[in-house]
Short mmCIF file of C-alpha atoms and ligand atoms in Angstrom, two decimals:
data_model
loop_
_atom_site.label_atom_id
_atom_site.label_comp_id
_atom_site.label_asym_id
_atom_site.label_seq_id
_atom_site.Cartn_x
_atom_site.Cartn_y
_atom_site.Cartn_z
CA MET A 1 -78.83 -87.19 228.28
CA SER A 2 -78.46 -84.71 231.01
CA LYS A 3 -75.75 -85.11 234.17
CA LYS A 4 -76.88 -85.73 237.73
CA PRO A 5 -76.73 -82.18 239.22
CA VAL A 6 -74.49 -81.99 241.44
CA LYS A 7 -74.83 -80.06 245.13
CA ILE A 8 -71.11 -79.28 247.21
CA VAL A 9 -70.06 -78.36 250.23
CA THR A 10 -67.28 -76.15 251.75
CA ILE A 11 -66.35 -76.84 254.97
CA GLY A 12 -63.93 -73.45 255.33
CA GLY A 13 -65.70 -71.63 253.40
CA GLY A 14 -65.14 -67.82 254.37
CA SER A 15 -60.73 -69.52 253.16
CA SER A 16 -60.39 -66.53 251.73
CA TYR A 17 -58.85 -68.70 248.56
CA THR A 18 -62.89 -69.49 248.21
CA PRO A 19 -62.46 -67.17 244.75
CA GLU A 20 -60.50 -69.26 243.66
CA LEU A 21 -62.31 -72.94 243.99
CA VAL A 22 -64.85 -71.02 242.61
CA GLU A 23 -62.59 -69.35 239.33
CA GLY A 24 -61.94 -73.07 238.98
CA PHE A 25 -66.20 -74.37 239.01
CA ILE A 26 -67.62 -71.87 237.18
CA LYS A 27 -64.48 -73.05 234.31
CA ARG A 28 -65.97 -76.18 234.48
CA TYR A 29 -70.11 -75.06 235.10
CA ASP A 30 -70.56 -78.14 231.14
CA GLU A 31 -68.81 -80.47 232.74
CA LEU A 32 -69.92 -80.71 236.48
CA PRO A 33 -72.97 -79.11 236.60
CA ILE A 34 -72.74 -77.85 239.77
CA ARG A 35 -76.45 -76.06 240.47
CA GLU A 36 -75.86 -75.80 244.49
CA PHE A 37 -72.81 -75.24 246.27
CA TRP A 38 -73.08 -74.45 250.46
CA PHE A 39 -70.08 -73.01 252.13
CA VAL A 40 -70.59 -73.80 255.58
CA ASP A 41 -68.10 -71.89 258.63
CA ILE A 42 -68.14 -71.18 262.66
CA PRO A 43 -69.57 -68.01 264.32
CA GLU A 44 -66.20 -66.99 264.26
CA GLY A 45 -65.43 -67.16 260.87
CA LYS A 46 -69.25 -65.29 260.09
CA GLU A 47 -68.17 -61.94 258.36
CA LYS A 48 -65.67 -63.26 256.61
CA LEU A 49 -67.58 -66.19 255.39
CA GLU A 50 -70.44 -63.29 254.22
CA ILE A 51 -67.71 -61.40 252.12
CA VAL A 52 -66.87 -63.84 249.88
CA GLY A 53 -69.48 -65.47 249.53
CA THR A 54 -71.94 -62.35 248.06
CA MET A 55 -68.95 -62.11 246.32
CA ALA A 56 -69.00 -65.64 244.98
CA LYS A 57 -72.38 -65.45 243.74
CA ARG A 58 -71.19 -62.74 242.08
CA MET A 59 -68.35 -64.31 240.10
CA PHE A 60 -71.23 -67.05 239.00
CA GLU A 61 -73.26 -64.08 238.28
CA ALA A 62 -70.76 -61.90 235.99
CA ALA A 63 -70.00 -65.83 234.16
CA GLY A 64 -73.88 -66.03 233.17
CA LYS A 65 -73.27 -69.61 234.74
CA ASP A 66 -76.90 -70.84 237.11
CA CYS A 67 -75.72 -71.80 240.81
CA THR A 68 -78.11 -71.05 244.04
CA VAL A 69 -74.65 -70.69 247.17
CA HIS A 70 -76.38 -71.17 250.90
CA LEU A 71 -73.59 -69.43 253.66
CA THR A 72 -74.61 -71.67 256.97
CA LEU A 73 -73.32 -72.16 259.73
CA ASP A 74 -74.62 -75.46 260.34
CA ARG A 75 -72.63 -77.80 258.57
CA ARG A 76 -75.68 -80.76 259.67
CA GLU A 77 -77.57 -78.57 257.49
CA ALA A 78 -75.31 -78.23 254.10
CA LEU A 79 -74.22 -81.63 254.84
CA LYS A 80 -76.79 -82.91 253.43
CA ASP A 81 -77.03 -85.19 250.31
CA ALA A 82 -73.48 -83.99 249.13
CA ASP A 83 -71.92 -85.03 245.98
CA PHE A 84 -68.55 -83.47 247.39
CA VAL A 85 -67.77 -81.79 250.68
CA THR A 86 -64.41 -80.25 250.22
CA THR A 87 -62.29 -78.91 253.10
CA GLN A 88 -60.25 -76.09 253.38
CA PHE A 89 -60.45 -74.69 257.55
CA ARG A 90 -57.99 -73.55 260.27
CA VAL A 91 -58.91 -74.46 263.39
CA GLY A 92 -58.09 -71.74 265.19
CA LEU A 93 -57.22 -69.22 262.31
CA LEU A 94 -54.20 -67.99 262.05
CA GLU A 95 -53.35 -66.55 265.10
CA ALA A 96 -53.15 -70.22 265.90
CA ARG A 97 -49.88 -70.63 263.27
CA ALA A 98 -48.85 -67.44 264.39
CA ARG A 99 -48.16 -69.78 267.55
CA ASP A 100 -46.74 -72.59 265.61
CA GLU A 101 -44.47 -70.61 264.02
CA ARG A 102 -43.38 -67.92 267.20
CA ILE A 103 -43.16 -70.89 269.86
CA PRO A 104 -40.15 -72.66 267.82
CA LEU A 105 -38.83 -69.73 267.67
CA LYS A 106 -38.44 -68.61 270.72
CA HIS A 107 -37.23 -71.59 271.05
CA GLY A 108 -34.31 -71.67 268.63
CA MET A 109 -36.17 -74.59 266.57
CA MET A 110 -37.32 -74.20 263.42
CA GLY A 111 -41.35 -72.44 263.24
CA GLN A 112 -43.25 -73.84 260.51
CA GLU A 113 -47.38 -74.07 259.25
CA THR A 114 -46.39 -78.02 258.09
CA ASN A 115 -43.08 -79.04 259.52
CA GLY A 116 -41.80 -79.61 262.56
CA ALA A 117 -43.55 -78.62 265.89
CA GLY A 118 -46.14 -76.66 263.82
CA GLY A 119 -47.35 -78.67 261.77
CA MET A 120 -47.71 -81.89 264.31
CA MET A 121 -49.24 -78.92 266.78
CA LYS A 122 -51.14 -78.53 263.12
CA ALA A 123 -52.36 -82.24 262.95
CA PHE A 124 -52.46 -82.62 266.84
CA ARG A 125 -55.63 -78.66 266.44
CA THR A 126 -57.02 -80.91 263.16
CA ILE A 127 -57.40 -84.15 262.49
CA PRO A 128 -60.48 -84.46 265.37
CA VAL A 129 -62.23 -82.30 263.70
CA ILE A 130 -62.31 -83.78 260.64
CA LEU A 131 -62.71 -86.79 262.49
CA ASP A 132 -66.05 -85.13 263.59
CA ILE A 133 -66.98 -84.24 259.81
CA VAL A 134 -66.56 -86.99 258.51
CA LYS A 135 -68.48 -88.48 261.16
CA ASP A 136 -71.46 -86.11 260.26
CA MET A 137 -70.68 -87.47 257.24
CA LYS A 138 -71.37 -91.73 257.41
CA GLU A 139 -74.86 -90.36 258.92
CA LEU A 140 -76.07 -87.34 256.10
CA CYS A 141 -74.14 -88.13 253.12
CA PRO A 142 -72.45 -91.45 253.21
CA ASP A 143 -71.87 -91.12 248.79
CA ALA A 144 -69.80 -88.67 249.39
CA TRP A 145 -66.63 -87.83 247.94
CA LEU A 146 -64.31 -86.02 250.48
CA ILE A 147 -61.67 -83.75 249.14
CA ASN A 148 -59.46 -82.53 251.92
CA PHE A 149 -56.88 -79.60 251.75
CA THR A 150 -56.60 -78.76 255.17
CA ASN A 151 -53.37 -79.17 256.87
CA PRO A 152 -51.03 -81.05 257.59
CA ALA A 153 -53.22 -82.57 253.99
CA GLY A 154 -50.94 -86.05 254.62
CA MET A 155 -51.98 -86.75 258.17
CA VAL A 156 -55.22 -85.52 257.49
CA THR A 157 -55.86 -88.26 254.63
CA GLU A 158 -54.39 -90.36 257.39
CA ALA A 159 -55.95 -90.31 259.36
CA VAL A 160 -59.66 -89.34 258.23
CA LEU A 161 -58.31 -93.04 256.29
CA LYS A 162 -56.96 -95.03 259.57
CA TYR A 163 -59.34 -93.58 262.42
CA GLY A 164 -62.59 -91.92 260.88
CA GLY A 165 -62.85 -95.25 259.17
CA TRP A 166 -63.86 -93.25 256.12
CA GLU A 167 -62.87 -94.54 252.39
CA LYS A 168 -64.59 -91.41 249.40
CA VAL A 169 -61.11 -89.33 250.74
CA ILE A 170 -58.63 -87.49 248.29
CA GLY A 171 -56.45 -84.66 249.93
CA LEU A 172 -54.31 -82.46 248.13
CA CYS A 173 -51.41 -80.17 247.30
CA ASN A 174 -50.27 -77.23 245.33
CA VAL A 175 -47.10 -78.14 245.90
CA PRO A 176 -46.62 -80.50 242.19
CA ILE A 177 -47.81 -76.36 240.82
CA GLY A 178 -45.68 -75.59 241.07
CA GLN A 179 -42.29 -78.46 240.56
CA TYR A 180 -43.92 -78.50 237.11
CA LYS A 181 -44.37 -75.24 236.60
CA ALA A 182 -41.01 -74.88 237.59
CA ALA A 183 -40.02 -77.54 235.19
CA ALA A 184 -42.23 -76.09 231.86
CA LYS A 185 -40.09 -72.87 232.73
CA VAL A 186 -36.25 -74.72 232.74
CA LEU A 187 -36.98 -77.25 229.92
CA ASP A 188 -39.05 -74.24 227.97
CA ILE A 189 -41.75 -76.83 227.19
CA PRO A 190 -45.31 -76.51 228.16
CA GLU A 191 -46.00 -78.34 231.32
CA GLU A 192 -48.34 -81.00 229.43
CA GLU A 193 -46.49 -81.91 226.72
CA LEU A 194 -44.24 -83.14 229.69
CA THR A 195 -44.76 -85.64 232.68
CA PHE A 196 -44.36 -86.14 235.63
CA LYS A 197 -43.71 -88.93 238.59
CA PHE A 198 -43.90 -88.35 241.83
CA GLY A 199 -44.02 -90.36 245.23
CA GLY A 200 -42.90 -89.73 249.52
CA LEU A 201 -45.35 -87.53 251.35
CA ASN A 202 -47.25 -84.26 251.68
CA HIS A 203 -44.33 -81.48 251.42
CA LEU A 204 -42.05 -84.06 251.27
CA HIS A 205 -41.82 -86.20 247.89
CA TRP A 206 -39.85 -86.68 245.01
CA HIS A 207 -39.85 -86.19 241.29
CA ARG A 208 -38.92 -87.16 238.08
CA ILE A 209 -39.55 -85.91 233.94
CA TRP A 210 -40.01 -87.65 230.67
CA ASP A 211 -41.24 -84.81 227.95
CA ASN A 212 -42.75 -86.36 225.10
CA SER A 213 -40.03 -87.85 223.52
CA GLY A 214 -40.49 -90.40 226.50
CA LYS A 215 -36.35 -89.58 227.56
CA GLU A 216 -36.22 -88.36 230.71
CA ARG A 217 -35.03 -84.82 231.84
CA THR A 218 -35.32 -85.63 234.99
CA MET A 219 -31.77 -84.14 235.08
CA ASP A 220 -32.02 -81.05 232.80
CA VAL A 221 -34.43 -79.87 235.06
CA LEU A 222 -32.33 -80.39 237.89
CA GLU A 223 -29.41 -78.70 236.91
CA GLY A 224 -31.14 -75.92 234.86
CA LEU A 225 -32.50 -74.99 238.89
CA TYR A 226 -29.89 -75.74 241.18
CA ASN A 227 -26.53 -75.61 239.01
CA PRO A 228 -25.03 -72.62 240.58
CA GLU A 229 -24.64 -70.68 238.14
CA ALA A 230 -29.22 -70.48 237.25
CA GLU A 231 -31.05 -67.62 238.42
CA ASN A 232 -33.46 -68.84 241.39
CA PHE A 233 -36.77 -69.60 241.16
CA SER A 234 -40.17 -69.73 243.39
CA GLU A 235 -41.73 -72.69 242.83
CA VAL A 236 -44.38 -71.98 245.47
CA ALA A 237 -45.10 -68.36 247.52
CA ASN A 238 -44.07 -68.68 251.37
CA ILE A 239 -40.52 -70.87 250.82
CA LYS A 240 -38.03 -68.15 250.07
CA ASN A 241 -36.54 -69.70 246.78
CA PHE A 242 -33.05 -71.03 248.42
CA LYS A 243 -30.53 -72.80 246.30
CA PHE A 244 -30.18 -76.17 246.93
CA VAL A 245 -26.03 -77.74 247.74
CA HIS A 246 -25.67 -78.62 243.56
CA GLU A 247 -23.28 -82.16 244.92
CA GLN A 248 -25.90 -83.34 247.19
CA VAL A 249 -29.44 -83.37 244.92
CA ARG A 250 -28.28 -84.03 242.22
CA ASN A 251 -27.02 -86.85 243.84
CA LEU A 252 -30.57 -87.92 244.27
CA GLU A 253 -30.65 -88.64 240.48
CA MET A 254 -35.46 -87.15 241.42
CA LEU A 255 -36.24 -83.34 241.87
CA PRO A 256 -35.93 -82.60 245.37
CA CYS A 257 -39.78 -80.98 247.04
CA ALA A 258 -39.84 -76.96 247.48
CA TYR A 259 -40.82 -78.55 251.00
CA HIS A 260 -37.05 -80.50 251.36
CA ARG A 261 -35.29 -76.85 252.32
CA TYR A 262 -36.27 -77.12 256.20
CA TYR A 263 -34.07 -80.37 255.85
CA TYR A 264 -31.87 -80.46 253.16
CA LEU A 265 -30.85 -76.11 253.93
CA THR A 266 -32.01 -76.67 258.36
CA ASP A 267 -29.58 -73.95 258.87
CA GLU A 268 -30.57 -71.58 256.08
CA MET A 269 -34.40 -71.63 256.68
CA LEU A 270 -34.11 -71.97 259.99
CA LYS A 271 -31.88 -68.42 259.72
CA LYS A 272 -33.88 -67.15 257.50
CA GLN A 273 -36.83 -67.41 259.56
CA LEU A 274 -35.96 -66.55 263.34
CA GLU A 275 -34.74 -62.78 261.06
CA GLU A 276 -38.41 -62.60 260.11
CA TYR A 277 -39.22 -63.38 263.54
CA ASN A 278 -37.46 -60.26 265.54
CA GLY A 279 -38.24 -58.58 261.91
CA ILE A 280 -41.23 -57.73 259.54
CA GLY A 281 -43.00 -60.93 261.71
CA THR A 282 -43.33 -64.66 260.38
CA ARG A 283 -45.98 -65.82 257.57
CA ALA A 284 -48.53 -65.87 259.90
CA GLU A 285 -48.42 -62.88 260.59
CA GLN A 286 -46.93 -61.15 257.54
CA VAL A 287 -50.47 -63.70 255.72
CA GLN A 288 -53.00 -61.65 258.22
CA LYS A 289 -52.07 -58.32 256.21
CA ILE A 290 -51.76 -60.44 253.03
CA GLU A 291 -55.27 -61.60 254.44
CA GLU A 292 -56.43 -58.28 255.01
CA GLU A 293 -55.28 -56.95 251.76
CA LEU A 294 -57.64 -59.14 249.95
CA PHE A 295 -60.87 -59.37 252.48
CA GLU A 296 -60.79 -55.25 251.57
CA LEU A 297 -61.15 -55.72 247.71
CA TYR A 298 -64.13 -59.44 247.71
CA LYS A 299 -65.87 -56.50 249.70
CA ASP A 300 -65.80 -54.52 246.71
CA PRO A 301 -69.52 -54.52 245.13
CA ASN A 302 -67.79 -54.20 242.15
CA LEU A 303 -65.16 -56.74 242.06
CA ASP A 304 -66.96 -60.01 240.61
CA HIS A 305 -62.86 -62.26 239.56
CA LYS A 306 -60.35 -63.17 241.94
CA PRO A 307 -57.55 -60.55 242.20
CA GLU A 308 -54.50 -60.57 241.57
CA GLN A 309 -53.66 -60.50 244.88
CA LEU A 310 -54.36 -64.07 246.02
CA SER A 311 -51.39 -65.30 243.82
CA LYS A 312 -48.79 -63.54 246.86
CA ARG A 313 -50.41 -67.21 248.75
CA GLY A 314 -48.55 -69.87 249.01
CA GLY A 315 -51.91 -72.06 247.99
CA ALA A 316 -52.05 -70.28 244.50
CA TYR A 317 -53.73 -73.50 242.82
CA TYR A 318 -54.96 -75.29 245.13
CA SER A 319 -58.67 -75.21 244.55
CA ASP A 320 -58.87 -75.20 240.66
CA ALA A 321 -56.68 -78.29 241.65
CA ALA A 322 -59.69 -79.32 243.30
CA CYS A 323 -62.19 -78.48 240.61
CA GLU A 324 -60.06 -80.87 238.27
CA ILE A 325 -60.47 -83.53 240.61
CA ILE A 326 -63.44 -83.72 241.66
CA SER A 327 -64.51 -83.40 237.74
CA SER A 328 -62.23 -85.92 236.99
CA ILE A 329 -64.42 -88.59 239.51
CA TYR A 330 -67.25 -88.15 238.65
CA ASN A 331 -66.72 -87.79 234.65
CA ASP A 332 -64.25 -90.21 235.45
CA LYS A 333 -61.68 -88.85 233.30
CA LYS A 334 -58.56 -91.43 235.09
CA GLN A 335 -56.08 -87.83 234.96
CA MET A 336 -53.13 -88.26 235.73
CA MET A 337 -52.84 -85.78 239.32
CA VAL A 338 -50.28 -85.27 242.75
CA VAL A 339 -53.14 -86.32 246.02
CA SER A 340 -52.69 -87.60 248.57
CA THR A 341 -54.37 -91.32 248.77
CA ARG A 342 -53.20 -94.40 250.83
CA ASN A 343 -50.35 -96.07 249.47
CA ASN A 344 -52.26 -99.96 248.59
CA GLY A 345 -47.93 -100.68 247.86
CA ALA A 346 -46.83 -98.12 245.41
CA LEU A 347 -44.16 -96.33 247.75
CA ASP A 348 -41.91 -100.15 248.81
CA ASP A 349 -40.96 -98.42 251.58
CA VAL A 350 -44.07 -97.53 254.12
CA PRO A 351 -47.11 -99.41 255.21
CA TYR A 352 -49.10 -100.07 252.65
CA ASP A 353 -51.54 -98.86 254.83
CA CYS A 354 -50.06 -94.88 255.53
CA ALA A 355 -51.29 -92.04 253.39
CA VAL A 356 -48.46 -91.17 250.54
CA GLU A 357 -48.55 -87.58 247.93
CA ILE A 358 -47.72 -89.89 244.47
CA SER A 359 -48.91 -89.37 240.71
CA ALA A 360 -52.17 -91.41 240.97
CA TYR A 361 -55.42 -91.79 238.13
CA ILE A 362 -58.08 -89.98 239.20
CA GLY A 363 -61.16 -91.17 238.12
CA ALA A 364 -64.44 -92.63 239.42
CA ASN A 365 -63.52 -94.70 241.52
CA GLY A 366 -61.27 -92.94 243.51
CA ALA A 367 -56.52 -92.19 243.40
CA THR A 368 -55.41 -95.29 241.52
CA PRO A 369 -51.92 -94.20 243.16
CA ILE A 370 -48.83 -95.64 240.73
CA ASN A 371 -46.04 -97.42 241.79
CA PHE A 372 -43.07 -95.95 241.92
CA GLY A 373 -41.23 -99.04 243.04
CA GLU A 374 -37.90 -98.68 246.81
CA LEU A 375 -36.12 -95.59 246.83
CA PRO A 376 -32.55 -95.11 246.70
CA SER A 377 -30.96 -94.89 250.48
CA ALA A 378 -30.27 -90.88 250.43
CA GLN A 379 -34.55 -90.62 250.07
CA ARG A 380 -35.80 -93.91 251.96
CA GLY A 381 -34.04 -92.46 254.47
CA LEU A 382 -35.71 -89.05 256.43
CA LEU A 383 -38.29 -90.86 254.29
CA GLN A 384 -39.20 -93.47 256.45
CA VAL A 385 -38.85 -90.88 259.27
CA MET A 386 -41.20 -88.94 258.30
CA LYS A 387 -43.76 -90.96 257.74
CA SER A 388 -43.52 -92.11 261.91
CA MET A 389 -43.81 -89.30 263.42
CA GLU A 390 -46.34 -89.01 261.34
CA GLU A 391 -48.19 -91.88 262.20
CA LEU A 392 -46.77 -91.34 265.44
CA THR A 393 -48.94 -87.13 265.20
CA ILE A 394 -52.15 -88.82 263.99
CA LYS A 395 -52.24 -91.24 266.83
CA ALA A 396 -51.78 -88.68 269.47
CA ALA A 397 -54.13 -86.24 267.64
CA ALA A 398 -56.15 -88.97 267.25
CA THR A 399 -56.51 -90.29 270.79
CA GLY A 400 -54.57 -87.55 273.28
CA CYS A 401 -52.14 -89.81 274.28
CA TYR A 402 -49.00 -87.60 276.09
CA ASP A 403 -46.91 -89.87 275.60
CA THR A 404 -47.13 -90.76 271.87
CA ALA A 405 -47.12 -87.36 271.40
CA LEU A 406 -43.59 -86.89 272.96
CA GLN A 407 -43.00 -89.25 271.70
CA ALA A 408 -43.50 -88.00 267.50
CA PHE A 409 -41.81 -84.51 268.73
CA THR A 410 -38.90 -86.49 269.60
CA LEU A 411 -38.37 -88.26 265.95
CA ASN A 412 -39.57 -84.95 264.02
CA PRO A 413 -35.79 -84.01 262.56
CA LEU A 414 -37.07 -80.01 263.51
CA VAL A 415 -37.35 -80.31 266.66
CA THR A 416 -34.17 -80.96 269.48
CA SER A 417 -34.26 -84.00 271.45
CA GLY A 418 -35.53 -84.72 275.03
CA TYR A 419 -36.23 -82.64 277.41
CA GLY A 420 -36.48 -79.55 275.41
CA ALA A 421 -39.04 -81.60 272.98
CA LYS A 422 -40.95 -82.08 275.75
CA VAL A 423 -40.17 -78.68 277.47
CA LEU A 424 -40.76 -76.91 274.16
CA LEU A 425 -44.15 -79.39 273.83
CA ASP A 426 -45.54 -78.83 276.96
CA GLU A 427 -45.46 -74.93 275.82
CA MET A 428 -47.99 -75.33 272.60
CA LEU A 429 -50.24 -77.57 274.26
CA GLU A 430 -50.65 -75.22 276.83
CA ALA A 431 -50.64 -72.50 274.45
CA ASN A 432 -53.56 -74.69 272.15
CA LYS A 433 -55.51 -75.98 275.00
CA ASP A 434 -58.75 -74.70 273.77
CA PHE A 435 -58.32 -76.27 271.23
CA LEU A 436 -56.47 -79.69 272.63
CA PRO A 437 -60.01 -81.63 274.51
CA GLN A 438 -58.44 -84.76 274.13
CA PHE A 439 -55.25 -83.80 275.62
CA PHE A 440 -56.93 -82.32 277.67
CA LYS A 441 -60.12 -84.66 278.84
CA ASN A 442 -58.69 -85.10 282.40
CA ASN A 443 -58.42 -82.04 283.86
C1 G6P B 501 -47.66 -74.29 250.16
C2 G6P B 501 -48.46 -75.70 250.92
C3 G6P B 501 -49.39 -75.20 251.08
C4 G6P B 501 -49.75 -74.25 252.25
C5 G6P B 501 -48.50 -72.75 251.92
C6 G6P B 501 -48.70 -71.82 252.52
O1 G6P B 501 -47.48 -74.33 248.52
O2 G6P B 501 -48.51 -76.31 249.92
O3 G6P B 501 -50.17 -76.12 251.72
O4 G6P B 501 -51.23 -73.51 252.75
O5 G6P B 501 -48.29 -73.06 251.36
O6 G6P B 501 -49.23 -70.40 252.50
P1 G6P B 501 -49.79 -69.22 252.80
O7 G6P B 501 -49.69 -69.35 251.88
O8 G6P B 501 -50.92 -69.25 253.49
O9 G6P B 501 -47.95 -68.76 253.96
#
């Protein structure tokens, strides 16, 4: 029986990650018959869209795969009758990210894309746009799945569920992939022969590992990575691989994720960020240079495959995982993956209806999270503070309520409280005024 042809729409199609997405679909062409691919961007992204879109066409051609690629600035035209919509846009482009990093650092606080003040500000800019996309999807492709990898991916997923009233959404991140690779390296066992169980929030989850014989290997991996003698291993390209304090992490009896360094090693991470802020530039500024290099490569009419340089970006493997989710839904594979989805009681310590990042089975009905139960005190405390901060951030983003935004800033462990939080929030809102109509509606 021939399979139903699939139409995919990618919003933020001009992203430098797009070739990875295309590569992932080419790899799965036989199991997932994509016949139409629509890349959407905004006028400011037109040039990049054309460069990367033309490269995508070359990639399909070189692979001998039949797929029509459309490039458009008209989101509504693209969304009509889509089967899957993937989102990888960045409101305000990398310039906004650079401000998210530089303003808190100027005040001596962590400046990071998804953590601290920067992460909350990115949520304020992104959530109204995703809610708008969902509004269009309700009208133009009511049966489609939304696969989001726009950051902050967990908060964006929760906003879609709670404020968008849209159930068919799955959020995705590449951090677990870095953790699989780390474990496989330490144990010298192929990833596929290990079983991982993750639970927590996006960029804030813990995990446990078992081998094929059913033996738990969590502590072996922990020792192999964070024992003072162990060799440093970088799980994702954008996070400095400072070693966690051995006694503290081993007491967790689970593995932390790469982003836990912002909370468990705050001083070291902040010191490093300040050094870069005063020197080579913050991560967004470094990424701007990598992007220029990548787009120069993408312009080459002879380039028809994903270049090696893309692995310098922290988000490597993201898009491939997105393709796997789509194929798992389409083929009802019930594949186990780590995704952001509604908790539904899988994590006891946070609300039933919030988004968590967790191991789940992915099939025709979307994600079914696997029960993770209760977390020990050390994990639970941080998890609950961060979830409350996320809830407040999402509410502020969706409603434009200033007091709620200030409450989120006050609660965030990487932002100072009181008047310092207010000064920072005010300065960041003002710097983002063009992208935050919800906070300036009375002006
Ligand atoms: C990580 C995160 C992603 C994030 C990326 C940033 O791997 O999981 O959510 O987008 O890093 O990487 P960049 O190269 O943009 O700093």
